[in-house]
Amino acid sequence: MSYSLIRFTLLFFICAYGVAAELPDGIEHVRTLDDIEEYKLSSNGLRVLLLENKGLPVATVMVTYQVGSRNETTGTTGATHILEHMMFKGTERFNPSNENDYSSQMERIGARSNATTWFDRTNYYATLPSQHVLTAIELEADRMRNLRILEEDLKSEMTVVRNEYDRGENSPVRTLLKELFATAFFAHPYGDPTIGWESDIENVSVEKLQKFYDTYYWPENTVVTIIGGFDRKETLAGIVEHYGEIPNSPRAIPVVDTVEPEQIGPRRITIERNGQVGVVMIGFRVPRGVHEDWPALRLIDQILGADKTGRLYRALEDKGKASGTFTFGPQLRDPGLFLFGAYLTEEATHEEAETIIHKEIQSLIKGGVNEDELARAKSVIWAQTVYGRDGSYSIADEINECIAMGDWTQFVNLPKAVQEVTATDVQRVATKYFQERRSTTGWFVPTKGEAAVSVASNAFSPNYYKEPETRAAETTTGLPMDAVVDFSSKMQRKTVAGIEVIAIEMPVKDMVSFKGGFAAGDSLSPADQPSLASLTASMLDKGTTTKDRFQIAEQLDTLGGASISFDATKHAVTFGGRFLRTDAGPVISLLAEQLRSPAFKPEVFETLKSRQNAALLQSVDDPGYRAESSVMRLLYPEGHPNHATPIESLQADLEAITIDDLRNFHAEHYGPKSMTLVFAG
């Protein structure tokens, strides 16, 4: 045995002994991978994942039960989701009657908590100040086996569940997605919607939920993940104390062994309902989430579906034939679907959009991908990995999905595997899975009439216990928005060329976020051109005098997948994004060029108008938008910045505004005056 091998072996055993020596009785160390420590309770098999960051004042406690709609049977669809709601109704020890239930305690300590249900898992989580980690552990352990499922609680919660179901039915994309999965899967429970079929929801009972709870909510079917700032020794002791006495299930946890038969021909579904905007969606059967072909599928997702640089964007959105394109490939425990789709403008038919999508897929199959395009896609995915792990919740959320697909180590290994994929691999995988006989195509065909549907931005999201907060509600530290944090000691302020620049040092590795703005918002638009400010801001990422829109997008991809976005609010033009620390100079130079020297090309503006008109039509279909607009028109008189302009007026305005109007507005209102730029990282 060589000296180096002996030394490595000794170090391994010394480290392993060091971890074991610190452990409380009843828990064993399984492995450590990229600083993530895996443990297992000796008494019941509960698995625990810890990732400690001593620089964070908060932590996320997430509990993943390996049960989702995949585990439901005929007559019980929706039970997983309804049980998720009931988990917040209290136990004998912690319940609303003594104001000591889970939600009340989380609110008192300023935690941000929620729960979601999807195909393969149900998860419960709280991001909270570090000193309260043990409180979350105790509450979660208590409701694992001591939940009260009462008739009166179920009755009151069903109003919420029905409302959630109705919102999904009012969304063309969620409805189309539901019908597409039901058409693609005849045997496997992925054909059932996570929220359940309406008749099963209406026939749910306390007895059904209790049976479901008693079947799946056991420690051997659960993973507890804790990320962020916490005391490791104290946390492990708390897990042993609160979870260690919970027994295993008296019966084996049921296994889903249904295998969907091989698809032998293409399938189609068409939905015709009141609405304004058509949708085309094509799904292909793909393997289970831990399959070795998924690194290549992740790259295909980027190559075809990326905003600005994706092939679908160039073929549909940039040509004014779609207001939005998308790819959606969830990695599931069993073989699932990989989706391609588009929201149509009035300039495109369903047949045309479907043909273009198939053409782009066939182009990838027959022509492959060149090395530059592959390298950019890899760079973006690697950067997205870094960006997506900038807070304790974000990390826990990603690990949660890897647990659901069957292997938490995919959190570490998948991004590395993506970087090893070759152009040959991409072409081979596209050829293997994107065959017409494996496809299911769905059309949403709107019938003009009174709007009755909405386009949901979270159409592909899991079902939440309560309305999900946006990711923007969590800072790069993972702190709740309402947490009181004093950054004054970490803040630097300076005026540069008339711009107020603020830099805040944050405990985030490699990444910088930025946000800025200046007075050039909708309130400065002329009364007869209410869209002028918004349209001007929308053209800022469509090219400069030296770079076209594709060159800008490709440069950002090359710069570690950096992002820059613009928006016009009532009172300001805002901009923001993120980049890797090493790319600060080029990104800020590009931002300055976009603000100072936009190209304002007429042909690009005409395409933007087409897409904006489609977006306005989507708003017609959105009950929430319509209700809010009506209220704002009642509360504020015409001429007030908060008065909502009717959609019909916005459409007429969109048609009348010229490229010269944009240039004049930019010349008058854009500049360093009153500009503030904030960096955090």
XYZ file of C-alpha atoms in Angstrom:
681
model
C 0.000 0.000 0.000
C 1.427 3.400 -1.019
C 2.118 6.156 1.521
C -0.472 8.450 -0.111
C -3.154 5.744 0.099
C -2.297 5.066 3.748
C -2.472 8.802 4.493
C -5.849 9.148 2.736
C -7.248 6.135 4.593
C -6.105 7.492 7.956
C -7.590 10.919 7.218
C -10.882 9.340 6.182
C -11.190 7.375 9.394
C -10.084 10.342 11.523
C -12.766 12.560 9.914
C -15.424 9.855 10.194
C -14.524 9.287 13.834
C -14.669 13.043 14.474
C -18.211 13.263 13.098
C -19.324 10.176 15.031
C -17.774 11.378 18.261
C -19.946 14.500 18.219
C -23.214 12.692 17.555
C -25.867 12.160 20.209
C -26.984 8.603 20.850
C -29.599 7.353 18.422
C -28.353 8.947 15.199
C -25.710 7.792 12.748
C -23.725 9.602 10.077
C -24.376 8.168 6.600
C -22.220 10.317 4.321
C -21.080 13.856 3.526
C -21.203 15.202 -0.030
C -20.123 18.775 -0.845
C -20.642 19.849 2.786
C -24.142 18.316 2.939
C -24.227 15.853 5.827
C -26.668 12.938 5.742
C -27.779 11.233 8.967
C -30.225 8.520 9.895
C -32.109 7.874 13.121
C -31.299 4.394 14.421
C -34.745 3.873 15.918
C -36.968 4.531 12.907
C -34.921 5.294 9.782
C -35.787 9.015 9.544
C -33.243 10.645 7.241
C -31.726 14.046 7.983
C -29.770 16.392 5.680
C -27.804 19.306 7.134
C -25.947 22.130 5.375
C -24.578 24.628 7.857
C -23.713 28.254 7.021
C -22.572 30.015 10.150
C -22.781 33.415 8.429
C -26.571 33.287 8.077
C -28.863 34.543 10.852
C -31.697 32.342 9.520
C -32.278 28.734 8.587
C -34.832 26.761 6.610
C -36.382 23.653 8.124
C -38.033 21.543 5.427
C -39.784 18.218 5.918
C -40.304 16.095 2.785
C -42.808 13.258 2.897
C -42.314 10.889 -0.016
C -45.971 10.865 -0.937
C -47.721 12.831 -3.671
C -50.533 12.440 -6.155
C -48.530 9.526 -7.608
C -49.527 7.531 -4.505
C -53.260 8.086 -4.835
C -55.749 5.543 -6.117
C -59.101 5.787 -7.857
C -61.507 7.602 -5.562
C -58.791 9.237 -3.463
C -57.289 11.728 -5.944
C -56.608 15.047 -4.259
C -56.222 13.421 -0.828
C -52.529 14.292 -0.596
C -53.250 17.957 -1.242
C -56.228 18.164 1.123
C -54.207 16.418 3.842
C -51.472 19.017 3.307
C -54.057 21.692 4.195
C -55.260 19.736 7.218
C -51.725 19.472 8.603
C -52.078 23.112 9.687
C -55.252 22.505 11.720
C -53.464 21.419 14.861
C -52.707 18.483 17.144
C -53.880 17.696 20.661
C -50.851 19.506 22.026
C -50.565 22.403 19.585
C -53.873 23.724 18.231
C -55.717 26.996 17.534
C -57.773 26.775 20.728
C -54.692 27.521 22.797
C -53.179 29.797 20.080
C -50.178 27.505 20.078
C -50.691 25.810 16.713
C -47.989 25.673 14.033
C -49.116 28.742 12.073
C -49.556 30.930 15.176
C -46.114 30.075 16.488
C -44.505 30.664 13.087
C -46.151 34.088 12.823
C -44.973 35.102 16.289
C -41.339 34.373 15.491
C -41.457 36.056 12.061
C -41.062 32.854 10.046
C -42.053 32.439 6.413
C -43.774 29.052 6.238
C -45.822 27.098 3.733
C -46.370 23.657 2.223
C -46.733 22.222 -1.278
C -47.971 19.036 -2.894
C -46.838 17.660 -6.227
C -46.573 14.367 -8.088
C -44.010 12.624 -5.879
C -43.854 14.491 -2.576
C -45.444 16.750 -0.012
C -43.195 19.225 1.753
C -43.609 21.559 4.727
C -41.126 24.339 5.384
C -40.280 27.408 7.412
C -37.512 29.965 6.968
C -36.976 31.458 10.396
C -34.426 33.073 12.718
C -31.740 30.567 13.659
C -32.605 30.525 17.348
C -36.024 29.029 16.564
C -34.874 25.969 14.593
C -35.670 23.650 17.507
C -39.199 25.067 17.694
C -39.830 24.106 14.062
C -38.369 20.630 14.648
C -40.619 20.065 17.656
C -43.763 21.234 15.847
C -43.039 19.168 12.740
C -42.312 16.032 14.766
C -45.523 16.490 16.732
C -47.747 16.748 13.667
C -46.105 13.759 11.968
C -48.193 11.379 14.081
C -50.520 13.473 16.258
C -52.610 15.365 13.719
C -56.270 15.999 14.556
C -58.447 15.496 11.481
C -61.796 16.918 12.556
C -65.009 17.166 10.539
C -65.464 20.883 11.278
C -61.895 21.663 10.191
C -62.304 19.705 6.967
C -65.570 21.479 6.186
C -64.031 24.930 6.619
C -60.919 24.057 4.628
C -62.893 22.675 1.703
C -63.915 26.233 0.784
C -60.234 27.039 0.264
C -59.587 23.824 -1.667
C -62.578 24.400 -3.962
C -61.385 27.942 -4.643
C -57.946 26.628 -5.537
C -59.506 24.030 -7.839
C -61.666 26.665 -9.553
C -58.673 28.949 -10.123
C -56.908 26.084 -11.868
C -59.972 25.404 -14.020
C -60.045 29.099 -14.983
C -56.517 28.907 -16.386
C -56.198 27.655 -19.977
C -52.635 26.461 -19.398
C -53.384 24.594 -16.168
C -56.463 23.069 -17.772
C -54.550 22.115 -20.914
C -51.702 20.715 -18.809
C -54.159 18.598 -16.798
C -55.828 17.215 -19.911
C -52.491 16.622 -21.624
C -51.189 14.482 -18.737
C -54.512 12.632 -18.568
C -54.207 11.863 -22.279
C -50.526 10.878 -22.108
C -50.922 8.517 -19.114
C -53.592 5.810 -19.264
C -52.335 3.539 -16.467
C -49.892 5.489 -14.305
C -51.278 7.927 -11.680
C -49.352 10.812 -13.283
C -52.495 11.019 -15.413
C -54.403 12.308 -12.381
C -54.040 16.016 -11.467
C -52.275 16.777 -8.186
C -55.259 18.741 -6.947
C -57.522 15.786 -7.765
C -60.605 15.212 -9.867
C -63.602 17.265 -8.809
C -65.814 14.302 -7.822
C -63.072 12.860 -5.591
C -62.528 16.257 -3.946
C -66.228 16.600 -3.221
C -66.423 13.078 -1.785
C -63.401 13.355 0.496
C -64.031 12.367 4.105
C -62.294 12.423 7.463
C -62.004 8.636 7.247
C -60.258 8.744 3.845
C -57.808 11.401 5.004
C -57.076 9.586 8.267
C -56.344 6.387 6.357
C -54.065 8.262 3.951
C -52.266 9.957 6.857
C -51.829 6.640 8.699
C -50.440 5.041 5.552
C -47.729 7.530 4.561
C -46.837 9.918 7.396
C -44.121 7.883 9.099
C -40.432 8.569 9.773
C -39.081 5.952 7.331
C -40.946 7.790 4.534
C -39.581 11.214 5.502
C -36.494 13.397 5.068
C -35.819 16.421 7.299
C -33.576 19.020 5.626
C -32.097 21.967 7.543
C -30.103 24.634 5.700
C -28.481 27.838 6.934
C -27.402 29.171 10.304
C -27.955 26.714 13.164
C -26.070 24.928 15.905
C -25.266 21.498 14.489
C -24.856 19.633 17.781
C -27.975 21.191 19.306
C -30.008 20.542 16.151
C -29.097 16.858 15.944
C -29.920 16.448 19.634
C -33.289 18.098 19.023
C -34.045 15.754 16.129
C -33.239 12.722 18.289
C -35.358 14.081 21.134
C -38.456 14.921 19.107
C -38.382 12.313 16.328
C -36.530 9.435 18.003
C -39.525 8.046 19.903
C -41.839 7.971 16.882
C -42.313 4.350 15.791
C -42.199 2.957 12.274
C -45.365 2.244 10.376
C -46.969 -1.043 11.530
C -47.291 -1.944 7.825
C -44.949 -1.570 4.874
C -45.337 1.743 3.026
C -47.176 0.912 -0.245
C -45.037 0.940 -3.379
C -46.243 2.294 -6.726
C -45.312 -0.393 -9.237
C -47.582 0.562 -12.146
C -45.598 1.039 -15.345
C -47.168 3.075 -18.140
C -47.356 0.937 -21.307
C -45.172 1.913 -24.241
C -46.858 4.589 -26.339
C -47.397 3.293 -29.878
C -48.690 6.408 -31.588
C -49.177 10.177 -31.224
C -52.119 11.469 -29.175
C -54.027 14.773 -29.292
C -56.375 16.817 -27.140
C -58.178 20.064 -28.028
C -59.949 22.343 -25.548
C -62.347 24.993 -26.854
C -63.466 27.548 -24.266
C -64.105 31.243 -23.863
C -60.881 33.164 -24.001
C -58.618 35.399 -26.030
C -55.234 33.676 -26.443
C -54.502 30.310 -28.030
C -51.948 27.871 -26.625
C -50.064 24.970 -28.217
C -48.389 22.385 -25.994
C -46.499 19.230 -27.069
C -45.333 16.643 -24.544
C -42.908 13.777 -25.129
C -42.401 10.763 -22.877
C -39.028 10.927 -21.091
C -37.309 8.717 -18.470
C -37.384 8.905 -14.685
C -35.569 11.820 -13.076
C -32.441 9.939 -12.022
C -31.816 8.508 -15.506
C -28.401 9.163 -17.044
C -29.940 11.028 -20.016
C -31.239 13.910 -17.892
C -28.041 16.039 -18.055
C -28.514 16.183 -21.842
C -32.244 16.879 -21.438
C -31.416 19.815 -19.140
C -29.227 21.240 -21.902
C -31.985 20.736 -24.487
C -34.298 22.634 -22.137
C -31.877 25.578 -22.282
C -31.011 25.349 -25.984
C -34.626 25.276 -27.153
C -36.453 27.079 -24.360
C -34.208 29.903 -23.137
C -35.548 33.441 -23.159
C -33.970 35.592 -25.901
C -31.437 32.953 -27.040
C -33.588 29.816 -27.208
C -34.497 28.422 -30.595
C -38.232 28.576 -29.865
C -37.923 32.257 -28.899
C -36.176 33.077 -32.171
C -38.597 31.052 -34.283
C -41.835 32.217 -32.646
C -41.552 35.171 -30.254
C -39.014 37.148 -32.273
C -41.162 36.668 -35.363
C -44.244 38.031 -33.577
C -46.046 34.681 -33.681
C -46.026 34.047 -29.928
C -46.189 36.281 -26.884
C -44.318 33.618 -24.939
C -42.667 30.239 -25.485
C -41.744 27.649 -22.890
C -40.178 24.303 -22.195
C -41.025 22.341 -19.060
C -39.287 19.102 -18.123
C -39.892 18.050 -14.511
C -37.620 15.267 -13.292
C -40.035 12.837 -11.670
C -39.636 9.564 -9.785
C -41.149 7.631 -12.697
C -41.025 8.372 -16.450
C -42.807 11.658 -17.171
C -43.290 14.291 -19.876
C -41.037 16.941 -21.423
C -43.143 19.820 -22.745
C -42.716 22.449 -25.448
C -45.261 25.197 -25.914
C -46.274 28.678 -27.001
C -48.861 31.375 -26.261
C -50.029 32.535 -29.685
C -50.426 36.040 -31.021
C -53.143 36.944 -33.521
C -50.534 36.585 -36.284
C -50.196 32.806 -35.825
C -52.481 29.804 -36.132
C -52.291 26.696 -33.982
C -51.214 24.643 -36.994
C -48.408 27.073 -37.797
C -47.097 27.218 -34.239
C -47.179 23.431 -33.877
C -45.332 23.035 -37.172
C -42.640 25.499 -36.099
C -42.125 23.753 -32.749
C -41.722 20.383 -34.494
C -39.389 21.979 -37.034
C -37.093 23.279 -34.280
C -37.068 19.882 -32.575
C -36.244 18.149 -35.862
C -33.516 20.707 -36.530
C -31.886 19.678 -33.259
C -32.267 15.981 -34.088
C -30.896 16.246 -37.624
C -28.422 19.109 -37.272
C -27.389 18.782 -33.648
C -25.876 21.669 -31.728
C -22.615 23.500 -32.399
C -19.927 23.804 -29.759
C -20.494 27.534 -29.138
C -24.220 27.064 -28.498
C -23.491 24.069 -26.247
C -20.852 25.998 -24.293
C -23.244 28.928 -23.726
C -25.976 26.579 -22.544
C -23.585 24.917 -20.096
C -22.436 28.310 -18.824
C -26.022 29.424 -18.212
C -26.970 26.221 -16.385
C -23.896 26.433 -14.188
C -24.650 30.065 -13.369
C -28.296 29.251 -12.694
C -27.086 26.618 -10.258
C -25.106 29.263 -8.397
C -27.914 31.829 -8.562
C -30.513 29.296 -7.485
C -28.644 28.530 -4.275
C -28.406 32.039 -2.868
C -30.561 31.451 0.210
C -31.408 28.736 2.675
C -34.897 28.200 1.252
C -33.654 28.000 -2.345
C -31.177 25.269 -1.441
C -33.706 23.313 0.619
C -36.261 23.600 -2.187
C -33.875 22.153 -4.774
C -32.886 19.304 -2.463
C -36.581 18.639 -1.834
C -37.182 18.000 -5.542
C -34.154 15.692 -5.712
C -35.498 13.718 -2.744
C -38.807 13.461 -4.581
C -37.211 12.018 -7.719
C -35.425 9.416 -5.599
C -31.867 10.644 -4.940
C -30.918 13.801 -3.053
C -27.325 13.590 -4.352
C -28.635 14.756 -7.745
C -28.496 18.222 -6.149
C -24.705 17.908 -6.197
C -24.097 15.567 -9.123
C -26.503 16.748 -11.845
C -24.938 20.209 -12.428
C -21.513 18.546 -12.704
C -22.842 15.913 -15.109
C -24.318 18.642 -17.344
C -20.827 20.021 -17.906
C -19.655 16.632 -19.235
C -22.365 16.327 -21.904
C -21.141 16.387 -25.511
C -22.859 17.639 -28.652
C -23.219 14.000 -29.685
C -25.017 13.248 -26.420
C -27.502 16.073 -27.024
C -28.330 14.860 -30.518
C -28.596 11.221 -29.374
C -30.976 12.053 -26.524
C -33.142 14.327 -28.681
C -33.403 11.576 -31.283
C -34.216 8.961 -28.649
C -37.080 10.746 -26.893
C -38.556 13.406 -29.209
C -40.242 10.978 -31.591
C -43.713 11.756 -32.895
C -45.071 8.384 -31.729
C -44.103 9.314 -28.152
C -45.865 12.694 -28.317
C -49.091 14.081 -26.926
C -50.238 17.418 -28.396
C -52.687 19.801 -26.781
C -54.384 22.901 -28.176
C -56.271 25.529 -26.251
C -58.551 27.163 -28.829
C -60.210 30.306 -27.468
C -63.768 31.069 -28.485
C -64.307 34.802 -28.431
C -66.840 35.761 -25.833
C -67.035 36.942 -22.288
C -63.652 36.208 -20.720
C -63.852 33.247 -18.420
C -60.290 32.042 -18.166
C -56.922 33.377 -17.060
C -53.335 32.618 -17.960
C -51.706 31.584 -14.699
C -48.053 32.474 -14.289
C -47.639 29.514 -11.946
C -49.327 27.029 -14.259
C -46.524 24.504 -13.792
C -46.151 24.947 -10.020
C -47.119 22.488 -7.291
C -50.282 23.061 -5.267
C -49.578 25.260 -2.246
C -51.178 25.374 1.181
C -51.530 29.137 0.823
C -50.729 31.534 -1.987
C -46.985 31.248 -2.683
C -44.787 34.229 -2.016
C -42.629 35.298 -4.922
C -38.954 34.468 -4.814
C -38.336 38.196 -4.587
C -39.812 38.048 -1.104
C -36.668 36.299 0.042
C -33.394 38.206 0.014
C -30.077 36.651 -0.913
C -29.635 35.703 2.733
C -32.956 33.882 2.876
C -34.328 36.394 5.386
C -38.083 36.984 5.536
C -39.006 40.358 4.075
C -40.423 41.603 7.365
C -37.343 40.682 9.369
C -35.586 43.710 10.879
C -31.931 43.596 9.822
C -29.357 46.338 10.267
C -27.076 46.434 7.214
C -25.524 49.789 8.056
C -22.191 48.290 9.075
C -21.963 46.419 5.756
C -23.102 49.303 3.525
C -20.973 51.649 1.451
C -22.434 54.678 -0.355
C -20.869 56.833 -3.067
C -21.926 59.206 -5.866
C -20.455 58.262 -9.263
C -21.158 60.478 -12.303
C -24.338 61.727 -10.644
C -25.555 58.220 -9.782
C -26.035 57.230 -6.143
C -24.308 53.859 -5.777
C -24.877 51.679 -2.701
C -22.920 48.463 -2.077
C -24.003 45.962 0.597
C -21.725 43.118 1.615
C -23.662 39.851 1.960
C -22.605 36.304 2.948
C -23.249 34.957 -0.564
C -20.560 33.104 -2.474
C -19.536 34.319 -5.954
C -22.805 36.105 -6.816
C -23.867 39.756 -6.939
C -27.446 41.025 -7.300
C -28.233 44.575 -8.367
C -31.261 46.837 -8.500
C -31.659 50.372 -9.733
C -34.097 52.969 -10.976
C -34.805 56.550 -11.963
C -37.839 58.724 -12.628
C -39.173 57.794 -16.055
C -42.243 55.725 -15.220
C -45.790 55.650 -16.509
C -46.752 58.813 -14.618
C -44.536 60.747 -17.067
C -46.301 59.345 -20.126
C -48.499 61.902 -21.915
C -52.203 61.563 -21.148
C -52.918 60.542 -24.745
C -50.039 57.994 -24.751
C -50.327 56.109 -21.438
C -48.115 53.220 -22.643
C -45.182 55.317 -23.800
C -42.973 54.838 -20.718
C -43.605 51.091 -20.555
C -42.926 50.577 -24.253
C -39.714 52.580 -24.041
C -38.500 50.402 -21.150
C -39.497 47.254 -23.046
C -37.183 48.206 -25.926
C -34.082 48.556 -23.748
C -33.160 44.867 -24.044
C -33.946 44.696 -27.769
C -30.571 45.947 -28.986
C -28.211 48.904 -28.787
C -26.529 50.981 -31.475
C -23.608 48.497 -31.489
C -25.241 45.156 -30.564
C -28.466 43.525 -31.695
C -30.790 41.765 -29.247
C -29.289 38.335 -29.913
C -25.715 39.529 -29.438
C -26.718 41.009 -26.074
C -28.433 37.809 -24.977
C -25.497 35.670 -26.089
C -23.026 37.971 -24.316
C -25.010 37.622 -21.077
C -25.040 33.846 -21.484
C -21.287 33.861 -22.026
C -20.854 36.018 -18.915
C -21.875 33.175 -16.633
C -25.572 33.438 -17.478
C -25.825 36.995 -16.162
C -29.204 38.711 -16.357
C -30.393 42.284 -16.905
C -34.085 43.174 -17.003
C -36.044 46.420 -17.281
C -39.516 47.502 -16.237
C -41.561 50.684 -15.995
C -43.619 51.150 -12.839
C -45.994 54.038 -12.158
C -43.211 56.369 -11.128
C -39.890 54.896 -12.255
C -37.985 52.802 -14.716
C -36.459 49.995 -12.715
C -33.755 47.566 -13.726
C -32.032 44.688 -12.036
C -30.320 41.376 -12.393
C -27.420 39.330 -11.157
C -23.984 38.253 -12.250
C -20.963 36.356 -11.055
C -18.564 38.544 -9.114
C -15.793 38.059 -11.684
C -18.028 39.453 -14.454
C -18.948 42.747 -12.776
C -17.146 45.033 -15.250
C -18.572 43.687 -18.523
C -22.105 43.406 -17.117
C -22.194 46.985 -15.805
C -20.747 48.252 -19.109
C -23.496 46.449 -20.992
C -26.153 47.870 -18.630
C -24.854 51.391 -19.261
C -24.934 50.863 -23.018
C -28.530 49.582 -22.902
C -29.655 52.602 -20.887
C -27.768 55.190 -22.930
C -27.895 53.866 -26.490
C -30.902 51.656 -27.276
C -31.261 50.956 -30.993
C -35.054 51.479 -31.276
C -35.265 49.535 -34.530
C -38.697 49.934 -36.175
C -39.025 46.275 -37.232
C -38.253 45.070 -33.704
C -40.769 47.549 -32.303
C -43.505 46.195 -34.578
C -42.838 42.668 -33.313
C -42.938 43.956 -29.732
C -46.318 45.570 -30.431
C -47.723 42.243 -31.594
C -46.519 40.484 -28.457
C -47.753 43.300 -26.219
C -51.184 43.120 -27.803
C -51.310 39.387 -27.045
C -50.342 40.172 -23.455
C -53.219 42.663 -23.239
C -55.586 39.984 -24.513
C -54.306 37.670 -21.791
C -55.173 40.405 -19.301
C -58.729 40.428 -20.629
C -58.862 36.755 -19.635
C -57.471 37.395 -16.145
C -60.248 37.987 -13.566
C -57.717 39.297 -11.045
C -56.387 41.925 -13.441
C -59.892 42.983 -14.416
C -61.010 43.291 -10.803
C -57.943 45.291 -9.787
C -58.295 47.624 -12.784
C -61.936 48.281 -11.963
C -61.112 49.124 -8.360
C -58.281 51.471 -9.380
C -60.599 53.310 -11.779
C -63.163 53.740 -9.001
C -60.622 54.914 -6.425
C -58.638 57.338 -8.598
C -59.863 59.916 -11.138
C -58.589 60.144 -14.695
C -55.209 61.838 -14.806
C -54.102 60.340 -11.492
C -51.013 58.063 -11.841
C -52.865 55.200 -10.153
C -55.930 55.380 -12.396
C -56.044 52.207 -14.505
C -56.313 52.777 -18.241
C -58.925 50.525 -19.893
C -57.459 47.753 -22.027
C -59.232 49.058 -25.122
C -57.446 52.399 -24.717
C -54.110 50.635 -24.215
C -54.643 48.659 -27.418
C -55.417 51.842 -29.371
C -52.399 53.547 -27.795
C -50.205 50.594 -28.743
C -51.256 50.950 -32.354
C -50.675 54.721 -32.479
C -47.265 55.070 -30.780
C -44.341 55.379 -33.201
C -40.636 54.642 -32.893
C -39.958 58.411 -32.898
C -42.180 58.768 -29.830
C -39.916 56.281 -28.027
C -36.751 58.081 -29.092
C -38.102 61.439 -27.914
C -39.249 60.058 -24.544
C -35.850 58.413 -24.026
C -33.965 61.595 -24.876
C -36.061 63.634 -22.453
C -36.272 61.348 -19.424
C -33.290 58.957 -19.400
C -30.079 59.979 -17.702
C -28.118 59.772 -14.438
C -30.309 62.327 -12.682
C -32.007 60.831 -9.637
C -30.633 57.396 -10.510
C -29.881 54.956 -7.678
C -27.975 51.703 -8.129
C -27.708 49.097 -5.358
C -25.377 46.072 -5.341
C -25.627 43.201 -2.864
C -23.118 40.400 -2.764
